[in-house]
Tab-separated table of C-alpha atoms in Angstrom:
chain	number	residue	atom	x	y	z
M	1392	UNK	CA	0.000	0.000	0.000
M	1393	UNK	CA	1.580	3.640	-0.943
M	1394	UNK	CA	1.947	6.045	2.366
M	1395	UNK	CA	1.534	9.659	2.341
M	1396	UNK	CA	2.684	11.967	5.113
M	1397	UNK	CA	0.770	14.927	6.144
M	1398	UNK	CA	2.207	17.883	7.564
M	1399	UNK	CA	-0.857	20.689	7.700
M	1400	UNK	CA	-1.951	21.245	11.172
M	1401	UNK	CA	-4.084	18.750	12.451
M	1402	UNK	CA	-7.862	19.677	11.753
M	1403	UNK	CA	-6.835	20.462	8.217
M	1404	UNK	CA	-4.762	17.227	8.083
M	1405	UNK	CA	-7.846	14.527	9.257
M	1406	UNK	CA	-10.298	16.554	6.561
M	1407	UNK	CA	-7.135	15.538	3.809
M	1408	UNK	CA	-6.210	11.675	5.374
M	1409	UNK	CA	-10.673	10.846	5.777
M	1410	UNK	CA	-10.279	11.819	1.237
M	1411	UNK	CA	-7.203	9.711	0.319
M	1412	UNK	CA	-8.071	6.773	2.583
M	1413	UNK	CA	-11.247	6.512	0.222
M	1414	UNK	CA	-8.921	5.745	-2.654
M	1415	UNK	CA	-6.508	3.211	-0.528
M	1416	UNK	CA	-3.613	4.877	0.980
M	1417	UNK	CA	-1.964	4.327	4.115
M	1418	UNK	CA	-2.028	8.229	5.211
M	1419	UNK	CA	0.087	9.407	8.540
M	1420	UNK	CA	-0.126	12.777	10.113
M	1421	UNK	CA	2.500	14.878	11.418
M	1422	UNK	CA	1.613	18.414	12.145
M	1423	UNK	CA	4.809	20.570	11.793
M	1424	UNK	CA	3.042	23.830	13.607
M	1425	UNK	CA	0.154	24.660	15.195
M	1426	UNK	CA	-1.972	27.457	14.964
M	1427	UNK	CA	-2.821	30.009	17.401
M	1428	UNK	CA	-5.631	32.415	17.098
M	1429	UNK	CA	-5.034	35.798	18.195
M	1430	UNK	CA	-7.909	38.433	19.169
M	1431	UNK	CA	-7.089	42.110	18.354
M	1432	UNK	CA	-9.738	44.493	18.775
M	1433	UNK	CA	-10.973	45.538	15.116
M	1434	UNK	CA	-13.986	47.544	16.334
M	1435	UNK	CA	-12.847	50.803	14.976
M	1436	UNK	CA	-11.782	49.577	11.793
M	1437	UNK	CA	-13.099	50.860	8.552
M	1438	UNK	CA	-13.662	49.053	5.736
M	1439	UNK	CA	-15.869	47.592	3.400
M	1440	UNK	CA	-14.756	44.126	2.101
M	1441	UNK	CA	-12.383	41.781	3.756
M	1442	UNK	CA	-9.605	39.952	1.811
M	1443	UNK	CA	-8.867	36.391	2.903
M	1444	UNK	CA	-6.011	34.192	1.931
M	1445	UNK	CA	-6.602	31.206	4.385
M	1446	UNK	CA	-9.109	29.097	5.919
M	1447	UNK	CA	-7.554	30.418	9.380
M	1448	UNK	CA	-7.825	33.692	8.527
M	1449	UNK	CA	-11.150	33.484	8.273
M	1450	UNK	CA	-11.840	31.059	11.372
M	1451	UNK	CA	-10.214	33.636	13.499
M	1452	UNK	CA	-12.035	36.345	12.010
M	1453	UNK	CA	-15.518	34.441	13.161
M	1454	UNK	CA	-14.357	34.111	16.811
M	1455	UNK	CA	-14.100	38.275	16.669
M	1456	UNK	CA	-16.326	39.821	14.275
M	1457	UNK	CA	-20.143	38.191	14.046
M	1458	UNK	CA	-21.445	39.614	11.483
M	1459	UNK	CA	-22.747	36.911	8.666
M	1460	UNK	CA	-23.437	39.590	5.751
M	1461	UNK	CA	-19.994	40.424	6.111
M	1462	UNK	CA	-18.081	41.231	2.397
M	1463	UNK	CA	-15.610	38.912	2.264
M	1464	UNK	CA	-13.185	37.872	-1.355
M	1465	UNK	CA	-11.354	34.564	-0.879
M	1466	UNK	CA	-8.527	33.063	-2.983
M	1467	UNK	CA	-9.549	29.691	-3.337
M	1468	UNK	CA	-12.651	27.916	-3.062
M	1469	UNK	CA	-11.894	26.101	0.188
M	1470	UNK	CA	-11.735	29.392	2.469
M	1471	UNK	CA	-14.665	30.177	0.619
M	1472	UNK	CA	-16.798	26.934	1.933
M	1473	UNK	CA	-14.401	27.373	4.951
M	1474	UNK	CA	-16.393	30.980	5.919
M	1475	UNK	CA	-19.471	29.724	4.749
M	1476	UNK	CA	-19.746	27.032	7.335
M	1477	UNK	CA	-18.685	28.931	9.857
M	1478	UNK	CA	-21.723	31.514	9.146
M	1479	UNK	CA	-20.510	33.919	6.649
M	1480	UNK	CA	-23.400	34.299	4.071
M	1481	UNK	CA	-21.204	37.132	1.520
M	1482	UNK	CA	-18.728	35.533	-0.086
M	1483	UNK	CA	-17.061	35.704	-3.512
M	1484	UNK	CA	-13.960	33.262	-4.569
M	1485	UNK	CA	-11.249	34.298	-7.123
M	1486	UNK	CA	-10.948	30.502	-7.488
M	1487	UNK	CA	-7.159	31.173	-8.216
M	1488	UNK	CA	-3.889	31.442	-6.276
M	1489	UNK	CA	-2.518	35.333	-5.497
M	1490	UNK	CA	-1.921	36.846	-8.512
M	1491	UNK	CA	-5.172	35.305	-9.506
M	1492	UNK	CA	-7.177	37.571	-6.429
M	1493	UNK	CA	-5.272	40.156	-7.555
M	1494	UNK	CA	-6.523	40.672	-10.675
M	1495	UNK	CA	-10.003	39.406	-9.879
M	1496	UNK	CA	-9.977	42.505	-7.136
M	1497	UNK	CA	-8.745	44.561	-9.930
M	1498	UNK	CA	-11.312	43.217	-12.045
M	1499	UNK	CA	-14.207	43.376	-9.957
M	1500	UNK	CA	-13.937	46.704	-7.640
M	1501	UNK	CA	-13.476	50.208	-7.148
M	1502	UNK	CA	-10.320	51.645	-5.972
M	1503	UNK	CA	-13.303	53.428	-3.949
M	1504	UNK	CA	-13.415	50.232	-1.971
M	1505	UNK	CA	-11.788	49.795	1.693
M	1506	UNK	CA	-10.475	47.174	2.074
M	1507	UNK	CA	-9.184	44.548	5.235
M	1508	UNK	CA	-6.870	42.060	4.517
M	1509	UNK	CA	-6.972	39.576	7.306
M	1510	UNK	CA	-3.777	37.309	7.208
M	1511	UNK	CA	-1.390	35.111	9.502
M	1512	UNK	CA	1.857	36.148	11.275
M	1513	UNK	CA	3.606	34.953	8.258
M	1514	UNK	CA	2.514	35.648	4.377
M	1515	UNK	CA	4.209	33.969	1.286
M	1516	UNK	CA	3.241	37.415	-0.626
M	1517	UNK	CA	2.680	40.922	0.483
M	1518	UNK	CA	-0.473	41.603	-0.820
M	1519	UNK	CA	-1.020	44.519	0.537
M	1520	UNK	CA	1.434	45.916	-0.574
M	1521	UNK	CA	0.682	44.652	-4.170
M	1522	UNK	CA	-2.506	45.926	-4.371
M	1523	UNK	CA	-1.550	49.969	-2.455
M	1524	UNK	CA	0.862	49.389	-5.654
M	1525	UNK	CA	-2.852	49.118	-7.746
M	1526	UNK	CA	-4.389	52.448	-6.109
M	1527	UNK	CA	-6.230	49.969	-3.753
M	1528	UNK	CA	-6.729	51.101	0.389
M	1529	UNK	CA	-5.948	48.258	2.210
M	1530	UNK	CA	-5.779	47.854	5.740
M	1531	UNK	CA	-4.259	44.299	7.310
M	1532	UNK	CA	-4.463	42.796	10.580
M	1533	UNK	CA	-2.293	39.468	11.763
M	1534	UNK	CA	-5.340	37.082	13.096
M	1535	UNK	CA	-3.358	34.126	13.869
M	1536	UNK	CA	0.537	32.787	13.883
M	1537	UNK	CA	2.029	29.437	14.064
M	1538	UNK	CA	3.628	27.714	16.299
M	1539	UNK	CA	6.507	25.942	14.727
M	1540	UNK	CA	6.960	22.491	16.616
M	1541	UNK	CA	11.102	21.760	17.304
M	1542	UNK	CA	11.912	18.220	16.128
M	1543	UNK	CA	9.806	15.749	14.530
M	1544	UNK	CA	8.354	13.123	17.025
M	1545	UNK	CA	10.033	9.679	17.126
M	1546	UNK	CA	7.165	7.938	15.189
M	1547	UNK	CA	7.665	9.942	12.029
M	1548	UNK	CA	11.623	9.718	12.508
M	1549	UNK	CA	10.865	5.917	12.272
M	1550	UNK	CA	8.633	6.285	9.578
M	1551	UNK	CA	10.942	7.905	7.637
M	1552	UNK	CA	14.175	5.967	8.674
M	1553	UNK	CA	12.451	2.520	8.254
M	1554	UNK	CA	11.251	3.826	4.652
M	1555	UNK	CA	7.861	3.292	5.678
M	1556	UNK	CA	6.845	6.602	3.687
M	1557	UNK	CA	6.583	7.132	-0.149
M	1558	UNK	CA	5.297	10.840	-0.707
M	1559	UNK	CA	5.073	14.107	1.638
M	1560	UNK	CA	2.258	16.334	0.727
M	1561	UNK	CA	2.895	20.357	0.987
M	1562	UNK	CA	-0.178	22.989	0.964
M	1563	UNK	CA	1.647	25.651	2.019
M	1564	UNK	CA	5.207	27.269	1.505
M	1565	UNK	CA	5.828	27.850	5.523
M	1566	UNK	CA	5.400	23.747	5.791
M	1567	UNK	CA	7.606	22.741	2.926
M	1568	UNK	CA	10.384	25.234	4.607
M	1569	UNK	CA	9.680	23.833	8.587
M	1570	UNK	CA	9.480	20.295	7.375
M	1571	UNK	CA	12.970	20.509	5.531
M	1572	UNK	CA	14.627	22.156	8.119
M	1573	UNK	CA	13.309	19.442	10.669
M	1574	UNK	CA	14.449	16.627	8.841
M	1575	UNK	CA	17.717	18.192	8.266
M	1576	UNK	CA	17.825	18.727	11.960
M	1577	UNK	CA	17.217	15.155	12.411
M	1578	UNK	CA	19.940	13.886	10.506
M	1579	UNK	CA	17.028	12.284	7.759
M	1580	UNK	CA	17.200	14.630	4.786
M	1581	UNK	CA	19.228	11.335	3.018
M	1582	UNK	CA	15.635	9.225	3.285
M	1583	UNK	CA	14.342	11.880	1.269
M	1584	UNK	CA	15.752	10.759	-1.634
M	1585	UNK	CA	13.265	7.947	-1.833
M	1586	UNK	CA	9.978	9.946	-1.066
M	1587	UNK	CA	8.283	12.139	-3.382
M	1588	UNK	CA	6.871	15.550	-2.709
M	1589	UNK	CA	3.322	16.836	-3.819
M	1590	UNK	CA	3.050	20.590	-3.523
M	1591	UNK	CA	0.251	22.690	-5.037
M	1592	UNK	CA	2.459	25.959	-6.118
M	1593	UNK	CA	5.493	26.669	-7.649
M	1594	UNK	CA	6.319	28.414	-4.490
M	1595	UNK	CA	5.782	25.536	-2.316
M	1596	UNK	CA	8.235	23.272	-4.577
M	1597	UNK	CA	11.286	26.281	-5.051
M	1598	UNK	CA	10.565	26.156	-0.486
M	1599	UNK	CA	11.754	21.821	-0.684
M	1600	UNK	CA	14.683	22.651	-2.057
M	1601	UNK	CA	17.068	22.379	0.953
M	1602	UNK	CA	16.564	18.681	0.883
M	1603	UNK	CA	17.127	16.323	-2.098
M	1604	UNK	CA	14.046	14.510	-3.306
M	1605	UNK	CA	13.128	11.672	-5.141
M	1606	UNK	CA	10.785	14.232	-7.353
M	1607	UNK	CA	8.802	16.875	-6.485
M	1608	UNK	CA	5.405	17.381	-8.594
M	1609	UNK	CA	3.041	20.553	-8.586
M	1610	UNK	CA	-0.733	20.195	-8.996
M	1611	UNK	CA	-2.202	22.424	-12.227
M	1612	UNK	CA	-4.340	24.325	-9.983
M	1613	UNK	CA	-3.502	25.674	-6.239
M	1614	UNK	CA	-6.525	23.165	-4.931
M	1615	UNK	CA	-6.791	20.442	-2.634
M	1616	UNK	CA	-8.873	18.849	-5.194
M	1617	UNK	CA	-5.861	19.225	-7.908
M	1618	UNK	CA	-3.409	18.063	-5.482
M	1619	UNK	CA	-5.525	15.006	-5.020
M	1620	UNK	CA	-5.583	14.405	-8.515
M	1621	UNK	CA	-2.460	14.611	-9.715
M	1622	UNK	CA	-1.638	12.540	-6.508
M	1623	UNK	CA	-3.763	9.589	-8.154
M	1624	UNK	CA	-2.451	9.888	-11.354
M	1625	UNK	CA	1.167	9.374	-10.204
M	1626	UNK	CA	0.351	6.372	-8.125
């Protein structure tokens, strides 16, 4: 049976193992951060459509703002559904990665528009900045930030020493960078050589290369759903 290691935090990572177990893989979990939520008072903030980049953006953003008719433009489909189940009732996805939001934003509103960009302690992109550079106001406030763990745990440095693993999947640049640096730490960045790496963005694949893989293969589209697929289609 083909393994896959998971390294998204833990919620996000059971939601991802429940979806490849239905096509027969042996699936293990190993978190490489976790997230915590901060609460910053945005009471006095103006603005009239919030920006979202990640499905903990927006969780953090329910636990302090209640509002459901709330304005809010998503990158991806998956913080869409993400802030719809957690009550959210406006929302519009660019169905893209960054530069896809950006130009859907460009596309789709006034420079009129206020705008809050609600993001994580740690971006891949400054988007605000991108989009002040496009005559856009944005305002951004740090929700959440991770907590980076400091050594794998012994189960996954078994995993990987007994070559019990065949691919590592990547959703996010910050994991591909934490994982590589704690498998270098560990003295394990040789077993890589035998695993291959899934990633969803170019991004994610230039952040594996500290560590030598077997291969590392990008999904066509920045989804879980791509990822999945092209996952499949290798195996």
């Amino acid at each position: 049976m083909k393994s896959i290691l998971l390294t998204r935090p833990l919620s996000d990572s059971l939601n991802t193992r429940n979806t490849l177990k239905k096509y027969g893989y042996e699936v293990y979990i190993e978190p490489v951060f976790t997230i915590k939520y901060l609460r910053p008072d945005i009471s006095s903030y103006e603005f009239d459509v919030v920006i979202s980049t990640s499905k903990n953006s927006v969780k953090a953003l329910s636990q302090i703002y209640k509002l459901g008719s709330l304005p809010i433009v998503t990158v991806g489909n998956s913080t869409m559904q993400t802030a719809k189940d957690l009550g959210f009732s406006d929302i519009i996805s660019a169905d893209s990665d960054v530069d896809g939001l950006i130009s859907f934003i460009k596309s789709h509103y006034s420079i009129a528009v206020k705008f809050l960009y609600i993001r994580g302690q740690e971006v891949s992109c400054d988007l605000k900045k991108r989009l002040s550079e496009e005559g856009f106001c944005v305002r951004e406030v740090i929700l959440y930030k991770t907590v980076i763990k400091k050594s794998l745990t012994n189960r996954c440095k078994n995993l990987l020493s007994g070559s019990k693993i065949n691919s590592v999947v990547f959703f996010s640049s910050q994991t591909a960078r934490v994982f590589c640096s704690l498998v270098l730490k560990s003295g394990l960045s040789h077993t890589m050589g035998n695993i291959i790496a899934y990633t969803m963005s170019k991004n994610i694949a230039d952040s594996l290369k500290s560590v030598k893989w077997k291969k590392i293969v990008t999904s066509r589209l920045p989804t879980r759903e791509s990822l999945i697929n092209i996952i499949n289609r290798s195996y």
